[in-house]
mmCIF file of C-alpha atoms in Angstrom:
data_model
loop_
_atom_site.group_PDB
_atom_site.id
_atom_site.type_symbol
_atom_site.label_atom_id
_atom_site.label_comp_id
_atom_site.label_asym_id
_atom_site.label_seq_id
_atom_site.Cartn_x
_atom_site.Cartn_y
_atom_site.Cartn_z
ATOM 1 C CA UNK A 1 -8.330 -56.493 16.096
ATOM 2 C CA UNK A 2 -10.387 -53.437 16.982
ATOM 3 C CA UNK A 3 -12.122 -51.489 14.234
ATOM 4 C CA UNK A 4 -10.722 -48.474 12.398
ATOM 5 C CA UNK A 5 -13.262 -46.150 14.026
ATOM 6 C CA UNK A 6 -12.628 -47.535 17.518
ATOM 7 C CA UNK A 7 -8.891 -46.972 17.172
ATOM 8 C CA UNK A 8 -9.445 -43.427 15.902
ATOM 9 C CA UNK A 9 -11.835 -42.522 18.735
ATOM 10 C CA UNK A 10 -9.607 -44.112 21.379
ATOM 11 C CA UNK A 11 -6.494 -42.272 20.244
ATOM 12 C CA UNK A 12 -8.362 -38.974 19.852
ATOM 13 C CA UNK A 13 -9.630 -39.307 23.434
ATOM 14 C CA UNK A 14 -6.171 -40.119 24.775
ATOM 15 C CA UNK A 15 -4.606 -37.242 22.831
ATOM 16 C CA UNK A 16 -7.311 -34.883 24.205
ATOM 17 C CA UNK A 17 -6.462 -31.871 21.984
ATOM 18 C CA UNK A 18 -9.185 -29.738 23.600
ATOM 19 C CA UNK A 19 -6.886 -29.162 26.584
ATOM 20 C CA UNK A 20 -4.326 -27.507 24.287
ATOM 21 C CA UNK A 21 -6.730 -25.095 22.568
ATOM 22 C CA UNK A 22 -6.383 -22.281 25.178
ATOM 23 C CA UNK A 23 -2.589 -22.541 24.968
ATOM 24 C CA UNK A 24 -2.733 -22.290 21.173
ATOM 25 C CA UNK A 25 -5.207 -19.396 21.226
ATOM 26 C CA UNK A 26 -3.316 -17.439 23.877
ATOM 27 C CA UNK A 27 0.034 -17.848 22.134
ATOM 28 C CA UNK A 28 -1.153 -17.129 18.585
ATOM 29 C CA UNK A 29 -3.785 -14.423 19.152
ATOM 30 C CA UNK A 30 -1.512 -11.736 17.637
ATOM 31 C CA UNK A 31 0.056 -13.912 14.953
ATOM 32 C CA UNK A 32 -0.704 -13.501 11.262
ATOM 33 C CA UNK A 33 -2.507 -16.189 9.286
ATOM 34 C CA UNK A 34 0.723 -17.409 7.589
ATOM 35 C CA UNK A 35 2.409 -17.692 11.004
ATOM 36 C CA UNK A 36 -0.498 -19.719 12.371
ATOM 37 C CA UNK A 37 -0.409 -21.910 9.277
ATOM 38 C CA UNK A 38 3.301 -22.503 9.844
ATOM 39 C CA UNK A 39 2.652 -23.509 13.458
ATOM 40 C CA UNK A 40 -0.089 -25.945 12.468
ATOM 41 C CA UNK A 41 2.042 -27.396 9.667
ATOM 42 C CA UNK A 42 4.869 -28.044 12.122
ATOM 43 C CA UNK A 43 2.375 -29.403 14.647
ATOM 44 C CA UNK A 44 0.743 -31.806 12.178
ATOM 45 C CA UNK A 45 4.084 -33.043 10.871
ATOM 46 C CA UNK A 46 5.455 -33.550 14.390
ATOM 47 C CA UNK A 47 2.305 -35.310 15.553
ATOM 48 C CA UNK A 48 2.289 -37.787 12.662
ATOM 49 C CA UNK A 49 6.053 -38.351 12.902
ATOM 50 C CA UNK A 50 6.023 -39.095 16.632
ATOM 51 C CA UNK A 51 3.128 -41.542 16.347
ATOM 52 C CA UNK A 52 4.716 -43.270 13.341
ATOM 53 C CA UNK A 53 8.103 -43.548 15.054
ATOM 54 C CA UNK A 54 6.518 -44.825 18.270
ATOM 55 C CA UNK A 55 4.565 -47.380 16.244
ATOM 56 C CA UNK A 56 7.623 -48.701 14.408
ATOM 57 C CA UNK A 57 10.436 -48.294 16.929
ATOM 58 C CA UNK A 58 8.735 -47.731 20.288
ATOM 59 C CA UNK A 59 8.708 -51.235 21.706
ATOM 60 C CA UNK A 60 12.180 -52.262 20.438
ATOM 61 C CA UNK A 61 13.647 -48.974 21.683
ATOM 62 C CA UNK A 62 12.114 -49.264 25.154
ATOM 63 C CA UNK A 63 13.269 -52.862 25.436
ATOM 64 C CA UNK A 64 16.737 -52.001 24.165
ATOM 65 C CA UNK A 65 17.494 -49.186 26.604
ATOM 66 C CA UNK A 66 15.491 -50.558 29.524
ATOM 67 C CA UNK A 67 12.928 -47.766 29.848
ATOM 68 C CA UNK A 68 9.582 -48.777 31.331
ATOM 69 C CA UNK A 69 6.174 -47.314 30.575
ATOM 70 C CA UNK A 70 5.900 -45.902 34.107
ATOM 71 C CA UNK A 71 9.120 -43.938 33.563
ATOM 72 C CA UNK A 72 7.533 -42.278 30.519
ATOM 73 C CA UNK A 73 4.426 -41.448 32.523
ATOM 74 C CA UNK A 74 6.343 -39.926 35.445
ATOM 75 C CA UNK A 75 8.779 -37.946 33.267
ATOM 76 C CA UNK A 76 6.111 -36.739 30.860
ATOM 77 C CA UNK A 77 3.792 -35.889 33.739
ATOM 78 C CA UNK A 78 6.438 -33.701 35.367
ATOM 79 C CA UNK A 79 6.994 -31.791 32.112
ATOM 80 C CA UNK A 80 3.263 -31.244 31.602
ATOM 81 C CA UNK A 81 2.889 -30.167 35.240
ATOM 82 C CA UNK A 82 5.588 -27.506 34.834
ATOM 83 C CA UNK A 83 3.835 -26.175 31.731
ATOM 84 C CA UNK A 84 0.487 -26.143 33.558
ATOM 85 C CA UNK A 85 1.963 -24.241 36.516
ATOM 86 C CA UNK A 86 3.441 -21.686 34.121
ATOM 87 C CA UNK A 87 0.058 -21.239 32.407
ATOM 88 C CA UNK A 88 -1.817 -20.752 35.679
ATOM 89 C CA UNK A 89 0.704 -18.405 37.275
ATOM 90 C CA UNK A 90 2.023 -16.303 34.403
ATOM 91 C CA UNK A 91 0.113 -16.779 31.149
ATOM 92 C CA UNK A 92 0.482 -19.168 28.291
ATOM 93 C CA UNK A 93 3.769 -20.564 29.496
ATOM 94 C CA UNK A 94 5.362 -19.939 26.100
ATOM 95 C CA UNK A 95 5.956 -16.178 26.125
ATOM 96 C CA UNK A 96 9.695 -16.564 26.709
ATOM 97 C CA UNK A 97 9.902 -18.768 23.639
ATOM 98 C CA UNK A 98 9.314 -15.674 21.470
ATOM 99 C CA UNK A 99 11.543 -13.263 23.411
ATOM 100 C CA UNK A 100 15.038 -12.252 22.382
ATOM 101 C CA UNK A 101 16.207 -11.931 18.786
ATOM 102 C CA UNK A 102 13.225 -10.934 16.655
ATOM 103 C CA UNK A 103 14.849 -11.402 13.240
ATOM 104 C CA UNK A 104 12.566 -13.006 10.669
ATOM 105 C CA UNK A 105 14.631 -16.194 10.479
ATOM 106 C CA UNK A 106 14.877 -16.613 14.247
ATOM 107 C CA UNK A 107 11.186 -15.877 14.784
ATOM 108 C CA UNK A 108 10.265 -18.429 12.115
ATOM 109 C CA UNK A 109 12.356 -21.048 13.907
ATOM 110 C CA UNK A 110 10.635 -20.257 17.208
ATOM 111 C CA UNK A 111 7.214 -20.489 15.613
ATOM 112 C CA UNK A 112 8.050 -23.910 14.204
ATOM 113 C CA UNK A 113 9.522 -24.870 17.574
ATOM 114 C CA UNK A 114 6.286 -23.970 19.352
ATOM 115 C CA UNK A 115 4.292 -26.155 16.966
ATOM 116 C CA UNK A 116 6.573 -29.084 17.755
ATOM 117 C CA UNK A 117 7.056 -28.447 21.480
ATOM 118 C CA UNK A 118 5.189 -27.832 23.672
ATOM 119 C CA UNK A 119 2.068 -27.907 21.467
ATOM 120 C CA UNK A 120 2.582 -31.322 19.863
ATOM 121 C CA UNK A 121 4.937 -32.775 22.478
ATOM 122 C CA UNK A 122 4.086 -33.216 25.316
ATOM 123 C CA UNK A 123 0.732 -31.347 25.465
ATOM 124 C CA UNK A 124 -1.146 -33.297 22.785
ATOM 125 C CA UNK A 125 1.155 -36.288 22.351
ATOM 126 C CA UNK A 126 1.984 -37.331 25.888
ATOM 127 C CA UNK A 127 3.249 -40.591 27.411
ATOM 128 C CA UNK A 128 -0.262 -42.019 27.474
ATOM 129 C CA UNK A 129 -0.779 -41.680 23.724
ATOM 130 C CA UNK A 130 2.745 -42.920 22.967
ATOM 131 C CA UNK A 131 2.185 -46.010 25.097
ATOM 132 C CA UNK A 132 -1.192 -46.568 23.426
ATOM 133 C CA UNK A 133 0.442 -46.413 19.986
ATOM 134 C CA UNK A 134 3.108 -48.884 21.117
ATOM 135 C CA UNK A 135 0.422 -51.258 22.371
ATOM 136 C CA UNK A 136 -1.417 -51.007 19.045
ATOM 137 C CA UNK A 137 1.819 -51.828 17.202
ATOM 138 C CA UNK A 138 1.712 -55.255 18.828
ATOM 139 C CA UNK A 139 -1.562 -55.955 16.976
ATOM 140 C CA UNK A 140 -0.283 -55.035 13.505
ATOM 141 C CA UNK A 141 1.120 -58.290 12.162
ATOM 142 C CA UNK A 142 0.673 -57.542 8.471
ATOM 143 C CA UNK A 143 1.540 -54.744 6.070
ATOM 144 C CA UNK A 144 -2.148 -54.019 5.499
ATOM 145 C CA UNK A 145 -2.752 -53.474 9.217
ATOM 146 C CA UNK A 146 0.354 -51.317 9.520
ATOM 147 C CA UNK A 147 -0.833 -49.118 6.643
ATOM 148 C CA UNK A 148 -4.223 -48.865 8.337
ATOM 149 C CA UNK A 149 -2.605 -47.508 11.484
ATOM 150 C CA UNK A 150 -0.507 -45.026 9.514
ATOM 151 C CA UNK A 151 -3.663 -43.766 7.803
ATOM 152 C CA UNK A 152 -5.264 -43.309 11.240
ATOM 153 C CA UNK A 153 -2.232 -41.333 12.434
ATOM 154 C CA UNK A 154 -2.457 -39.116 9.345
ATOM 155 C CA UNK A 155 -6.193 -38.573 9.801
ATOM 156 C CA UNK A 156 -5.702 -37.674 13.468
ATOM 157 C CA UNK A 157 -2.962 -35.177 12.588
ATOM 158 C CA UNK A 158 -5.169 -33.500 9.979
ATOM 159 C CA UNK A 159 -8.272 -33.507 12.187
ATOM 160 C CA UNK A 160 -6.569 -31.972 15.212
ATOM 161 C CA UNK A 161 -4.726 -29.395 13.081
ATOM 162 C CA UNK A 162 -8.088 -28.386 11.605
ATOM 163 C CA UNK A 163 -9.550 -28.177 15.106
ATOM 164 C CA UNK A 164 -6.837 -25.709 16.108
ATOM 165 C CA UNK A 165 -7.350 -23.732 12.892
ATOM 166 C CA UNK A 166 -11.069 -23.350 13.644
ATOM 167 C CA UNK A 167 -10.443 -22.473 17.284
ATOM 168 C CA UNK A 168 -10.011 -18.833 16.242
ATOM 169 C CA UNK A 169 -13.798 -18.650 16.109
ATOM 170 C CA UNK A 170 -13.801 -19.252 19.863
ATOM 171 C CA UNK A 171 -11.496 -16.270 20.378
ATOM 172 C CA UNK A 172 -13.811 -13.998 18.393
ATOM 173 C CA UNK A 173 -16.642 -14.915 20.757
ATOM 174 C CA UNK A 174 -14.918 -14.835 24.157
ATOM 175 C CA UNK A 175 -12.327 -12.073 23.553
ATOM 176 C CA UNK A 176 -9.166 -11.408 25.569
ATOM 177 C CA UNK A 177 -10.772 -11.612 29.018
ATOM 178 C CA UNK A 178 -12.580 -14.833 28.201
ATOM 179 C CA UNK A 179 -9.379 -16.285 26.785
ATOM 180 C CA UNK A 180 -7.473 -15.527 29.987
ATOM 181 C CA UNK A 181 -10.187 -17.195 32.063
ATOM 182 C CA UNK A 182 -10.328 -20.219 29.746
ATOM 183 C CA UNK A 183 -6.540 -20.477 29.713
ATOM 184 C CA UNK A 184 -6.332 -20.487 33.520
ATOM 185 C CA UNK A 185 -9.100 -23.074 33.820
ATOM 186 C CA UNK A 186 -7.472 -25.344 31.255
ATOM 187 C CA UNK A 187 -4.155 -24.840 33.032
ATOM 188 C CA UNK A 188 -5.772 -26.327 36.119
ATOM 189 C CA UNK A 189 -7.168 -29.182 34.039
ATOM 190 C CA UNK A 190 -3.738 -29.741 32.501
ATOM 191 C CA UNK A 191 -2.209 -29.835 35.981
ATOM 192 C CA UNK A 192 -4.762 -32.455 37.007
ATOM 193 C CA UNK A 193 -3.929 -34.512 33.914
ATOM 194 C CA UNK A 194 -0.231 -34.247 34.777
ATOM 195 C CA UNK A 195 -0.832 -35.419 38.346
ATOM 196 C CA UNK A 196 -2.821 -38.387 37.013
ATOM 197 C CA UNK A 197 0.077 -39.271 34.707
ATOM 198 C CA UNK A 198 2.583 -39.058 37.561
ATOM 199 C CA UNK A 199 0.336 -41.007 39.931
ATOM 200 C CA UNK A 200 -0.233 -43.708 37.311
ATOM 201 C CA UNK A 201 3.513 -44.086 36.860
ATOM 202 C CA UNK A 202 4.188 -44.137 40.601
ATOM 203 C CA UNK A 203 1.589 -46.841 41.222
ATOM 204 C CA UNK A 204 3.638 -49.039 38.886
ATOM 205 C CA UNK A 205 7.091 -48.026 40.094
ATOM 206 C CA UNK A 206 6.679 -47.841 43.891
ATOM 207 C CA UNK A 207 5.610 -51.473 44.436
ATOM 208 C CA UNK A 208 8.750 -52.565 42.599
ATOM 209 C CA UNK A 209 10.911 -50.320 44.764
ATOM 210 C CA UNK A 210 9.243 -51.485 47.944
ATOM 211 C CA UNK A 211 9.759 -55.089 46.920
ATOM 212 C CA UNK A 212 13.432 -54.400 46.400
ATOM 213 C CA UNK A 213 13.277 -54.913 42.642
ATOM 214 C CA UNK A 214 15.462 -52.723 40.442
ATOM 215 C CA UNK A 215 13.118 -51.012 37.905
ATOM 216 C CA UNK A 216 15.960 -50.913 35.397
#
């Protein structure tokens, strides 16, 4: 059983929240503090919930419906790639999410929706982190170990939410022009991450197809 700190560092690295900072900054640069707080609350709740659900139900669910890890990587990679292309070519990739009806109730729902997706899923919590959580669930054979993992998930959610909250300091330094440049660069990085996810899934799936084995 790996140590508490090792698990935390490994999951933080796989989650790689730094890639999502430009998206968060670009989307929320004109939002009020309460609106940003609402986004981060939704983000933190979604992040913890997804990791907890994947930990408890991930392996049984995948086995039950016949979904393989490479399918998650390919599907998630395609979604992330589309978001990355939108960031590079037209901005944050989330502008349309806040278009349309601007009533207070509807705007609140869209703000919460942004915190859940795409910020939490699939930008921060992608197939790689979900698979990693599922693999860790196979090591937790006691209630004490399971509680340890849940505490790690909670700590990660709080840490990354705090990281986003402090990212406003970056915006004060680099300004609008710097944010656009950073957003485009991170869009390229996000695209590269997406391609790696897709390639990783294909390297598992294609040999099975070539061998005439049904992946399902």
